[in-house]
mmCIF file of C-alpha atoms and ligand atoms in Angstrom:
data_model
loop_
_atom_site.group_PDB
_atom_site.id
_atom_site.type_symbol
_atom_site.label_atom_id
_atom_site.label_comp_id
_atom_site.label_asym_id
_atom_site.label_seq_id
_atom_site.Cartn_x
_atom_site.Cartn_y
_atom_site.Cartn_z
ATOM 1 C CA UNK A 26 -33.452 81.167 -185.709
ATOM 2 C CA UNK A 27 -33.695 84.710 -187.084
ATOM 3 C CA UNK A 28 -30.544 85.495 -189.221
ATOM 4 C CA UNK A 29 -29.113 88.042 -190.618
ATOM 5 C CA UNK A 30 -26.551 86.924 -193.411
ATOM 6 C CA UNK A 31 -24.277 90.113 -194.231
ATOM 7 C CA UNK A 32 -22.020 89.413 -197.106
ATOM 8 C CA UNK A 33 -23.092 87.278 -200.310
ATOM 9 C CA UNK A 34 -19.257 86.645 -202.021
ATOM 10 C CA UNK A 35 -17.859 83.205 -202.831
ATOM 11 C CA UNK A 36 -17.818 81.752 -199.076
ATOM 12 C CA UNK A 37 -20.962 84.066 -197.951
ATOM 13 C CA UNK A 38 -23.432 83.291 -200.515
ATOM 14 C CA UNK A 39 -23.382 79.188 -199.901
ATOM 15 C CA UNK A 40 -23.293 79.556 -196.468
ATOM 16 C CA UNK A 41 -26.513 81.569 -195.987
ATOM 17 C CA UNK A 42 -28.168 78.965 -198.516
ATOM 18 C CA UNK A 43 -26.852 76.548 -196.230
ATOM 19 C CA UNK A 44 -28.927 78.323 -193.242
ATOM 20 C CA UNK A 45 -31.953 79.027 -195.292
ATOM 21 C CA UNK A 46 -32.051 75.156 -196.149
ATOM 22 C CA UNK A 47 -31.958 73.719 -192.635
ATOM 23 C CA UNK A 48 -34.940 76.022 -192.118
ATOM 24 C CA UNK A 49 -33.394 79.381 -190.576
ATOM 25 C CA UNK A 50 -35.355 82.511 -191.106
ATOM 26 C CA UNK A 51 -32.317 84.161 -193.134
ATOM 27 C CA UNK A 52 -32.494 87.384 -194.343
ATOM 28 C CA UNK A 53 -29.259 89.015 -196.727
ATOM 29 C CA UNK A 54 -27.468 91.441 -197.308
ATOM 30 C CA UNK A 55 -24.797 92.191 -200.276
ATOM 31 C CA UNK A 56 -23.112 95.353 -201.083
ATOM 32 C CA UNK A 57 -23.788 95.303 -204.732
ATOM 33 C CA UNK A 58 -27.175 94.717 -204.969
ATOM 34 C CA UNK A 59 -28.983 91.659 -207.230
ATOM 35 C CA UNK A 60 -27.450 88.725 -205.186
ATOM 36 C CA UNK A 61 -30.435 86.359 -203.838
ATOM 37 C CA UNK A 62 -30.518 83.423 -201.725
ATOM 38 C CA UNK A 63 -32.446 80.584 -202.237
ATOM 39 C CA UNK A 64 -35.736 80.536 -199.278
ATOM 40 C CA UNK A 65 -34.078 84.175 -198.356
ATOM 41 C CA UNK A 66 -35.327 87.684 -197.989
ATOM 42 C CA UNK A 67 -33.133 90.360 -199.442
ATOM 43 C CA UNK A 68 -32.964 93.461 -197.601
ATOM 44 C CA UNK A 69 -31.826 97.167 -198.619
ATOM 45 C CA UNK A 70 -28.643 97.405 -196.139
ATOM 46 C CA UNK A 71 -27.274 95.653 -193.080
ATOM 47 C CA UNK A 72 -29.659 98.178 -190.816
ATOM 48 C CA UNK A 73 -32.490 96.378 -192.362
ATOM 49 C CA UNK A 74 -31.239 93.063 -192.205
ATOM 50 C CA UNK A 75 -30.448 92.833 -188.741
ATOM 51 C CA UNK A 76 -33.820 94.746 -187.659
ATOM 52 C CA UNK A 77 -35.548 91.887 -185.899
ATOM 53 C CA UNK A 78 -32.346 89.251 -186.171
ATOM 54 C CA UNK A 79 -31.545 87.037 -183.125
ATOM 55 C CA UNK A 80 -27.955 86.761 -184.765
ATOM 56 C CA UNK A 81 -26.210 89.284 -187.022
ATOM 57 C CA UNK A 82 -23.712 86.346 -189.373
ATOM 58 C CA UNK A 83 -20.431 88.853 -191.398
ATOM 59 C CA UNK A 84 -19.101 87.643 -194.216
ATOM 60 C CA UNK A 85 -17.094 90.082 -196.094
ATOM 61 C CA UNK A 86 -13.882 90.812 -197.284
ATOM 62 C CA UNK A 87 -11.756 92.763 -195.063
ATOM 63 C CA UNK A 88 -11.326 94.637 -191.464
ATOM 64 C CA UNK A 89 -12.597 97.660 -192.972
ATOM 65 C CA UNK A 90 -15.815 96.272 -194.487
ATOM 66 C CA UNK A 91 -16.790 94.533 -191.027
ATOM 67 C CA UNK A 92 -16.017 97.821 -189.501
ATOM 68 C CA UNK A 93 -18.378 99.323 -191.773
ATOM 69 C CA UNK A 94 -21.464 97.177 -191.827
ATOM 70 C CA UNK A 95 -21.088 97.199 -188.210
ATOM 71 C CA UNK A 96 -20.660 100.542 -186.994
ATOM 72 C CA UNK A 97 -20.608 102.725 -190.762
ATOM 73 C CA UNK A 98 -24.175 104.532 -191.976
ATOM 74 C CA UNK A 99 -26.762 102.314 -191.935
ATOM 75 C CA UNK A 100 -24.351 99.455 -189.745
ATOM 76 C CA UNK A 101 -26.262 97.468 -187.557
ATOM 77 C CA UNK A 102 -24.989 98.893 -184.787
ATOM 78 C CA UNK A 103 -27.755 100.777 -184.153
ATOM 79 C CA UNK A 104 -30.777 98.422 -184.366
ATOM 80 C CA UNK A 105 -29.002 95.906 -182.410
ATOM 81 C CA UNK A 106 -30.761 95.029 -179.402
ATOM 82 C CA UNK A 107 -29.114 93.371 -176.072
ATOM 83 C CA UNK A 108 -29.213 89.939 -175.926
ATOM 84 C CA UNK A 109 -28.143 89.732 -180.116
ATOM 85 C CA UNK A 110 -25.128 87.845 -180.942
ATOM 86 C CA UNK A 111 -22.895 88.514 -183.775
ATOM 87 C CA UNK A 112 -20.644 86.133 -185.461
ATOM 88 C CA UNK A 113 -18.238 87.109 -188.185
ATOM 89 C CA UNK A 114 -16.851 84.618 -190.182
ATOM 90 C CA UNK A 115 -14.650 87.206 -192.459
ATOM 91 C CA UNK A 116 -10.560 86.840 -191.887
ATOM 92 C CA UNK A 117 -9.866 89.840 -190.042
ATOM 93 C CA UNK A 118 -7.374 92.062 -187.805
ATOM 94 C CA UNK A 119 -7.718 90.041 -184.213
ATOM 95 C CA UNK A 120 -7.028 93.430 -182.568
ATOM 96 C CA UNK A 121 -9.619 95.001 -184.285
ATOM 97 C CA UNK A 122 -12.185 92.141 -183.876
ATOM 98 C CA UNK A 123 -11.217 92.687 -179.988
ATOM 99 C CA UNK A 124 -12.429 96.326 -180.071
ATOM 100 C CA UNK A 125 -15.346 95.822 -182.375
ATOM 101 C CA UNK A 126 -16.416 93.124 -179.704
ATOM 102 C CA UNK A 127 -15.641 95.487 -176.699
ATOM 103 C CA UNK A 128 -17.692 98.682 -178.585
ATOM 104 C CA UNK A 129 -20.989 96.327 -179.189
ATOM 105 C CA UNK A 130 -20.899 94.370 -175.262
ATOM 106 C CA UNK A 131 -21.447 97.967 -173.983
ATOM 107 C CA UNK A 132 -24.868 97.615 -175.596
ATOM 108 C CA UNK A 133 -25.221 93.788 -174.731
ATOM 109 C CA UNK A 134 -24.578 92.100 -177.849
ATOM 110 C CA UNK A 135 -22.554 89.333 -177.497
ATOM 111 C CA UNK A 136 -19.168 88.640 -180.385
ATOM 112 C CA UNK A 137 -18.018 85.823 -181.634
ATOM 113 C CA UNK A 138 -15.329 85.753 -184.276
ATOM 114 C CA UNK A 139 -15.429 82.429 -186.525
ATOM 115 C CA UNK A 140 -13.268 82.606 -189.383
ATOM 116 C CA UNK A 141 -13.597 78.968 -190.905
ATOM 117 C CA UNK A 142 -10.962 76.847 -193.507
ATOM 118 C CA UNK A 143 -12.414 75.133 -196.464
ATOM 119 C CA UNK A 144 -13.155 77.452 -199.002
ATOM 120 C CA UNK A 145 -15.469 77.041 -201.791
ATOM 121 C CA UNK A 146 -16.469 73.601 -201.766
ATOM 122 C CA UNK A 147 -16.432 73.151 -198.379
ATOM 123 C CA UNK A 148 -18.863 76.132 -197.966
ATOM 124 C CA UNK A 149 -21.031 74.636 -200.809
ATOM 125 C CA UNK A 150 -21.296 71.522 -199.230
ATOM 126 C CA UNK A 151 -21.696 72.333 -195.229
ATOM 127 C CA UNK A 152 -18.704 70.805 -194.217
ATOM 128 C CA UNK A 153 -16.567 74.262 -193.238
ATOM 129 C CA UNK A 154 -14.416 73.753 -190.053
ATOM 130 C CA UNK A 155 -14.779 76.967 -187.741
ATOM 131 C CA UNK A 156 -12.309 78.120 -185.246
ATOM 132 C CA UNK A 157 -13.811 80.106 -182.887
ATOM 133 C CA UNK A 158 -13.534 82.700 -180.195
ATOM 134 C CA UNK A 159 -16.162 83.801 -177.591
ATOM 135 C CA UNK A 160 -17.693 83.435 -174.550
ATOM 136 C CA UNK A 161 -18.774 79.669 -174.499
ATOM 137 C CA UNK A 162 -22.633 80.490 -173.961
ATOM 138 C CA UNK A 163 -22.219 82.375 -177.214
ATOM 139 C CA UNK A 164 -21.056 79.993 -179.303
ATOM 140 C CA UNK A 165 -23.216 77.607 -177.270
ATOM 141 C CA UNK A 166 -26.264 79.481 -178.453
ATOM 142 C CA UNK A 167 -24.795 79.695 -182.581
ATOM 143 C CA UNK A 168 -24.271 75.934 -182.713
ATOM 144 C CA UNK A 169 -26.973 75.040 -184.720
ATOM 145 C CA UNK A 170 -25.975 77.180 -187.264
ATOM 146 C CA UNK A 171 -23.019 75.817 -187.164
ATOM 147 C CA UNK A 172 -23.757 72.640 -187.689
ATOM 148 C CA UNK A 173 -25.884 73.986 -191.019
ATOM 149 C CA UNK A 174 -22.591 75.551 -192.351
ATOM 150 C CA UNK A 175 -19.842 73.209 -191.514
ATOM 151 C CA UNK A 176 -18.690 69.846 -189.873
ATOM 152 C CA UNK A 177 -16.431 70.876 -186.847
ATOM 153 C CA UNK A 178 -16.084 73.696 -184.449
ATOM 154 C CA UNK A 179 -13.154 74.872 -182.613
ATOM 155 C CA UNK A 180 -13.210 77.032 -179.861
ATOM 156 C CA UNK A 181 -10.248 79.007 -179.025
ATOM 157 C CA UNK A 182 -10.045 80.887 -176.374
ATOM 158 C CA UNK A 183 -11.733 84.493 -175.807
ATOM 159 C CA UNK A 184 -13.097 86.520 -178.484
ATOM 160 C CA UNK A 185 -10.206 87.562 -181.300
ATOM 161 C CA UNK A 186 -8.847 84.048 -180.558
ATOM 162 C CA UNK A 187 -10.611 82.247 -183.725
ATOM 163 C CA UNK A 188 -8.911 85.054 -185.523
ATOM 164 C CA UNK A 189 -5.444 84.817 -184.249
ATOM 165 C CA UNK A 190 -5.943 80.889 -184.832
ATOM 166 C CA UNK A 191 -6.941 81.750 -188.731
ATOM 167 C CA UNK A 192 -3.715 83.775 -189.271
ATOM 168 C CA UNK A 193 -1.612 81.539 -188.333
ATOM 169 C CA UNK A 194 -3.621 78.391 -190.263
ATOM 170 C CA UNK A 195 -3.513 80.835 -193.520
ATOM 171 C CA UNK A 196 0.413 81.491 -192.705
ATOM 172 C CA UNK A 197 0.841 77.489 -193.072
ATOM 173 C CA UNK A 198 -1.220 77.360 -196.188
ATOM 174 C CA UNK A 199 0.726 80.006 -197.587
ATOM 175 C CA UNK A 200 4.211 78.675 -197.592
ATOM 176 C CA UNK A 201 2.955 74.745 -197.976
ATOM 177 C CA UNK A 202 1.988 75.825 -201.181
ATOM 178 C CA UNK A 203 4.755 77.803 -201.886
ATOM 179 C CA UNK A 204 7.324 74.784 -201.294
ATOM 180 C CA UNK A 205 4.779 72.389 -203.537
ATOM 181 C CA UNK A 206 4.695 75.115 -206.590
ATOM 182 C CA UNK A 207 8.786 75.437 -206.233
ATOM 183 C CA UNK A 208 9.038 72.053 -206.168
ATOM 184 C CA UNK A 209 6.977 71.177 -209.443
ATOM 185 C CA UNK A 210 8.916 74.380 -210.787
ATOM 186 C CA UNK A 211 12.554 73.069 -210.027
ATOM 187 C CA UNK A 212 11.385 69.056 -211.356
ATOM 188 C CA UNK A 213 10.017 70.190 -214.126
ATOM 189 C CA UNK A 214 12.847 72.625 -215.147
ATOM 190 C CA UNK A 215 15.357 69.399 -214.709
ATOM 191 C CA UNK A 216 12.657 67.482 -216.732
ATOM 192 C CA UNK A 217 10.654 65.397 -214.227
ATOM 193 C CA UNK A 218 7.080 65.112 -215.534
ATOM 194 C CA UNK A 219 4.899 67.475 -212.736
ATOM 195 C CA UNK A 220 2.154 64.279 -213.282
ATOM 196 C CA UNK A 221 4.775 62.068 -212.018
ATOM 197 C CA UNK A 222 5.546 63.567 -209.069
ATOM 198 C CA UNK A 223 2.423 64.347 -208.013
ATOM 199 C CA UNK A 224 1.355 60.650 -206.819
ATOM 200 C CA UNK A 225 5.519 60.405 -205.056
ATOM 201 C CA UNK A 226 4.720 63.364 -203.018
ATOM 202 C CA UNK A 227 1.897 61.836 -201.966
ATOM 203 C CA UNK A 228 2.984 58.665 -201.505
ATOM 204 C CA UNK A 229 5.997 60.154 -198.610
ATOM 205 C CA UNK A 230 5.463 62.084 -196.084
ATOM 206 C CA UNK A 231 5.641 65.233 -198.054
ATOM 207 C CA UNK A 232 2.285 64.903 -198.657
ATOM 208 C CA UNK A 233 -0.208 67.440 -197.007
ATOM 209 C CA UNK A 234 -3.852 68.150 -197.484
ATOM 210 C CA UNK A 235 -2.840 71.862 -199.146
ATOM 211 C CA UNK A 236 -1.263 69.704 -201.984
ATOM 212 C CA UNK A 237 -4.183 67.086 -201.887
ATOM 213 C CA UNK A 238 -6.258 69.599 -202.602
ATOM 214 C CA UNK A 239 -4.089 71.785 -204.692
ATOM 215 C CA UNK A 240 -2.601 69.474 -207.210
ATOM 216 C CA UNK A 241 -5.496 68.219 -209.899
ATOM 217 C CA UNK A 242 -6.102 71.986 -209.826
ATOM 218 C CA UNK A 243 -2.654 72.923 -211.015
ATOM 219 C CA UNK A 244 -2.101 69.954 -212.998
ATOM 220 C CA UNK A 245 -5.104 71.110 -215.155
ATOM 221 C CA UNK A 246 -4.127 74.615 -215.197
ATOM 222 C CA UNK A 247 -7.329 75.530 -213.646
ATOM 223 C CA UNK A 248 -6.545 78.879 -211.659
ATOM 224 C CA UNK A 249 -10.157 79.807 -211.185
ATOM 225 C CA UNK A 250 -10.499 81.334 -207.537
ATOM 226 C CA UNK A 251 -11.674 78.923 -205.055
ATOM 227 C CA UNK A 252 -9.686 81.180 -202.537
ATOM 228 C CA UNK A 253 -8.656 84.385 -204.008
ATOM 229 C CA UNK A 254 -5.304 85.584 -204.124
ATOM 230 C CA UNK A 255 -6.312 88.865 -203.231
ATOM 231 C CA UNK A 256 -7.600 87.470 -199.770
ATOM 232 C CA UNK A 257 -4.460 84.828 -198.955
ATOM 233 C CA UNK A 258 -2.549 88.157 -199.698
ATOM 234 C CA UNK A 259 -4.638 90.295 -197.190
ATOM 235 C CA UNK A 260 -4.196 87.388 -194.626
ATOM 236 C CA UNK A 261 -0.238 87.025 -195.518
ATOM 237 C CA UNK A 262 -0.369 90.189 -194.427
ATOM 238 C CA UNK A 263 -2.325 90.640 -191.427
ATOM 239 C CA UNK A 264 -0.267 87.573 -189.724
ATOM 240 C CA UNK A 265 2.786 89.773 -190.491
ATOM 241 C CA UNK A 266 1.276 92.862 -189.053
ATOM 242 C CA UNK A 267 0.548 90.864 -186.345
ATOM 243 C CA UNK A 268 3.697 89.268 -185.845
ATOM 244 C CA UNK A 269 4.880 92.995 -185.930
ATOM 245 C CA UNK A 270 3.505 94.100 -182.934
ATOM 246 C CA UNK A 271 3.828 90.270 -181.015
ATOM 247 C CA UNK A 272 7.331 91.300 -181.997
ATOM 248 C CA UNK A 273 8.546 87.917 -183.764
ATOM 249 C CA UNK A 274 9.800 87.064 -187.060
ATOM 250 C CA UNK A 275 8.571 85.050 -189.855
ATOM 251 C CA UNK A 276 11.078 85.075 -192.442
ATOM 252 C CA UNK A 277 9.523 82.581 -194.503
ATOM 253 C CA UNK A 278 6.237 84.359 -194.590
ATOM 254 C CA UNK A 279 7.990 87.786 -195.313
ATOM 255 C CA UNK A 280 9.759 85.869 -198.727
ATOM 256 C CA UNK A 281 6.040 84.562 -199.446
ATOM 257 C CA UNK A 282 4.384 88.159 -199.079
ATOM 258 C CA UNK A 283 6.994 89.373 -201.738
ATOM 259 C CA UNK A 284 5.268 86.440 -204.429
ATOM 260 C CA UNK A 285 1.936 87.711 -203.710
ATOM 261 C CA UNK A 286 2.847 91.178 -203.830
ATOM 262 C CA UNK A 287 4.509 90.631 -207.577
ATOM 263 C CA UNK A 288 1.492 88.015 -208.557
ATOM 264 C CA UNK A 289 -0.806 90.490 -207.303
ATOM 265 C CA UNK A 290 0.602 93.222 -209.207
ATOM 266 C CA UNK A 291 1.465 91.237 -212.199
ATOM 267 C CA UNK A 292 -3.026 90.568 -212.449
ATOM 268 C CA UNK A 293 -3.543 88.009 -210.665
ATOM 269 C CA UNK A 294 -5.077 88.861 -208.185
ATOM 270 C CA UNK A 295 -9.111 87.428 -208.537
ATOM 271 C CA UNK A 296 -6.814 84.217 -209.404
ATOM 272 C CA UNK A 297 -6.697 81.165 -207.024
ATOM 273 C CA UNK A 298 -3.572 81.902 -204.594
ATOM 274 C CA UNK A 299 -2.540 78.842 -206.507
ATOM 275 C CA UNK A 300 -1.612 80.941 -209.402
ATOM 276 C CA UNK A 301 1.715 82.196 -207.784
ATOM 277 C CA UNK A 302 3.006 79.698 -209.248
ATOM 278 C CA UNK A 303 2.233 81.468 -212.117
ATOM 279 C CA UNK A 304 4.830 83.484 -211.225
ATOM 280 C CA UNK A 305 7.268 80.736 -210.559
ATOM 281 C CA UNK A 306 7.054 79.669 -214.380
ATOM 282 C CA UNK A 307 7.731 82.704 -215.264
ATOM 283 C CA UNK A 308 10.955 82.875 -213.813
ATOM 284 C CA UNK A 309 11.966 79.777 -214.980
ATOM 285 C CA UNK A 310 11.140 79.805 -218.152
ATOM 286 C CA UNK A 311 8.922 76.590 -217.914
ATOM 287 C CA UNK A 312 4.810 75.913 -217.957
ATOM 288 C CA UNK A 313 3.447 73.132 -215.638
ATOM 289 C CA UNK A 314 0.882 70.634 -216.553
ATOM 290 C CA UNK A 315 1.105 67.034 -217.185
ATOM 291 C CA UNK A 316 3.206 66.751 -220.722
ATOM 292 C CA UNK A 317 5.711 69.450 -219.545
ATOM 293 C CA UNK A 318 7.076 72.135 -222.370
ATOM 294 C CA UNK A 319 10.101 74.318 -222.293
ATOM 295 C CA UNK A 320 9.102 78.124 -223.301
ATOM 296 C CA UNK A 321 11.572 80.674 -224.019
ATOM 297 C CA UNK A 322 14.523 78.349 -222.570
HETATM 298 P P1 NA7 B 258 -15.394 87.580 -201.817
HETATM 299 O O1 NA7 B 258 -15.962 86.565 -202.754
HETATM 300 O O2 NA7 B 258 -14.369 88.532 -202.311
HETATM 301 O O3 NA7 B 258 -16.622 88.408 -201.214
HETATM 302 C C1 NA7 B 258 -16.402 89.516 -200.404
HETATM 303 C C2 NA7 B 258 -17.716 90.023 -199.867
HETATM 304 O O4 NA7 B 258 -17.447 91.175 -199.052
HETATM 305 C C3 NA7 B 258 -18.694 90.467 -200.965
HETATM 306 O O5 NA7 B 258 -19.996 90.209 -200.522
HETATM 307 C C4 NA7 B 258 -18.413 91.972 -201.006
HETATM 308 O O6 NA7 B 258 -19.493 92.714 -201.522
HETATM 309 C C5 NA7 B 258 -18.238 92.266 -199.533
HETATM 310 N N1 NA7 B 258 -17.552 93.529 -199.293
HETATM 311 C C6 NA7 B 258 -16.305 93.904 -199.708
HETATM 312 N N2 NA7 B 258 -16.012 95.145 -199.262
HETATM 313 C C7 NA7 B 258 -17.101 95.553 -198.570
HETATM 314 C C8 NA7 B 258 -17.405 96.745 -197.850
HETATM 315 N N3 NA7 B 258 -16.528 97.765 -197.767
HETATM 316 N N4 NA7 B 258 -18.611 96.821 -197.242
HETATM 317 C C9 NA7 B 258 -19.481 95.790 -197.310
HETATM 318 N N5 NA7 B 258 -19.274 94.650 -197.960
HETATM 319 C C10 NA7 B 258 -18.084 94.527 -198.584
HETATM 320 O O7 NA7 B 258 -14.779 86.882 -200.521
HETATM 321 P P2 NA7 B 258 -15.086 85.438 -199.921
HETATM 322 O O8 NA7 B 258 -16.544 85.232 -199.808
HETATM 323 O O9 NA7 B 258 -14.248 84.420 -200.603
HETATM 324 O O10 NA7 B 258 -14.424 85.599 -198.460
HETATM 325 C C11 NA7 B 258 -15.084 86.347 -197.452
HETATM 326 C C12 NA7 B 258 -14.236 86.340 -196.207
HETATM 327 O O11 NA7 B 258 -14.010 84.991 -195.737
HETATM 328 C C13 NA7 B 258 -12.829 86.921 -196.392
HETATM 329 O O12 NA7 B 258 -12.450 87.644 -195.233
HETATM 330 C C14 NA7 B 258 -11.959 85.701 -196.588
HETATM 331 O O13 NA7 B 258 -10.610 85.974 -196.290
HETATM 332 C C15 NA7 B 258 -12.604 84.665 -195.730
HETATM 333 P P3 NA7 B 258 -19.597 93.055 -203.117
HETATM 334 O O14 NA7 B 258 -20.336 91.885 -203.722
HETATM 335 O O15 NA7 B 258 -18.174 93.187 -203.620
HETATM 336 O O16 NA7 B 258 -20.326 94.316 -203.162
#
């Protein structure tokens, strides 16, 4: 298929490799110029890329950069032809997703929104899980690219669905991690070796895949971003903002925002979102890792 791949970051970048590799016609896009793809061409904006693309793929940071590759000067708005579909795999306002979707069906293009979990490795290695929203042909049509970027799909509901479903994944990331990095803060300020506890929690039925994943990460004291902070802070708050106007409460995820908010403004925010625990140490007075040591106590 003819793609256009709009957005070369951390998740981006692999995933239009991934396309290129199982043979796609991919052509890129990046804001700052001098990222390349692998079997790629590299074109001057998303205009360009999307010239002669069957399918527009998004892959950028926020609700305001889809809005503006999409609709801003030199968007691809205005090359798109009916009959195109656009996917956007960027975690993103569902509302807005719902009117981008309505704005580009008036010209025929079809929407699908496909934010995906699995960050960095996952995205390396092709084995993303998407959760989808669209009209079924749509995602019908997308499927083997798909299968060239990850190892499930799940659809939804209607288009902004895939979006509501990634807000409220994110919100359970979120505060899992939270309760593992205040419980390795609280052991090892009453002296439990973090190392130790590690293989209990996952021995019980504590255990999760968050910590699975999280743990030989923190235990090393590698913060390096596999998932930004930054972004788990954007989507900590979009699921508030849209539990704002669904009217409900969160009250655990409200408590959470406040970490990222003081992590974030404390530097760390091109961190991992695993570095609020960072934060946590802080506080206490204590550094975790697998010999534990008292600072400042
Ligand atoms: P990154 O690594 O922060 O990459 C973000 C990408 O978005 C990167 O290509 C940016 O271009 C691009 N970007 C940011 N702002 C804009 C605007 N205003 N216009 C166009 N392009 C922009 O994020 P990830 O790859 O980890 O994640 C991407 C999405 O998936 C995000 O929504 C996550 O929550 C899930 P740059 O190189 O900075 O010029």
């Amino acid at each position: 298929m003819r793609v256009a791949f709009l957005g070369l970051g951390i998740m981006g970048r692999p995933m239009a490799s991934n396309l290129a590799k199982a043979g796609h016609q991919v052509t890129v896009w990046n804001r700052t110029p001098g990222k390349e793809v692998l079997g790629a061409q590299v074109a001057a904006s998303p205009a360009d890329a999307a010239r002669d693309a069957e399918v527009v793929w998004i892959c950028v940071s926020d609700t305001q950069a889809v809005e503006s590759v999409l609709f801003g000067p030199d968007g691809v708005e205005s090359v798109l032809n009916p009959g195109v579909t656009v996917a956007d795999s960027s975690t993103i306002s569902p509302v807005a997703t719902h009117s981008f979707a309505e704005r580009l069906k008036a010209k025929g293009v079809r929407y699908v929104d496909a934010p995906m979990t699995g960050s960095k490795i996952a995205a390396e290695g092709g084995t993303l899980i998407f959760m989808v929203g669209g009209e079924e042909a749509a995602i019908e049509h997308l499927k083997p690219l798909f299968a060239a970027m990850g190892k499930k799909i799940f659809r939804m509901g209607e288009t902004g669905k895939g979006q509501a479903t990634k807000l409220a994944m994110n919100l359970q990331i979120a505060i899992i991690y939270e309760a593992f990095a205040e419980g390795l803060t609280l052991a090892t300020k009453l002296g439990v070796d973090p190392a130790a506890l590690v293989p209990l929690i996952e021995a019980s039925m504590v255990r999760s895949g968050v910590v699975e994943y999280k743990a030989p990460f923190v235990l090393k004291r590698d913060f390096s971003a596999n998932f930004p902070l930054r972004l788990m802070y954007k989507d900590v708050r979009l699921a508030l903002q849209a539990a704002k106007e669904a009217r409900i409460k969160l009250p655990a995820l409200e408590t959470v925002e406040e970490v990222y908010e003081l992590a974030y403004e404390d530097g760390a925010g091109d961190l991992d979102y695993a570095a609020t625990l960072t934060l946590l140490e802080k506080w206490a007075g204590v550094e975790i890792k697998a010999a534990p040591v008292e600072v400042g106590a």
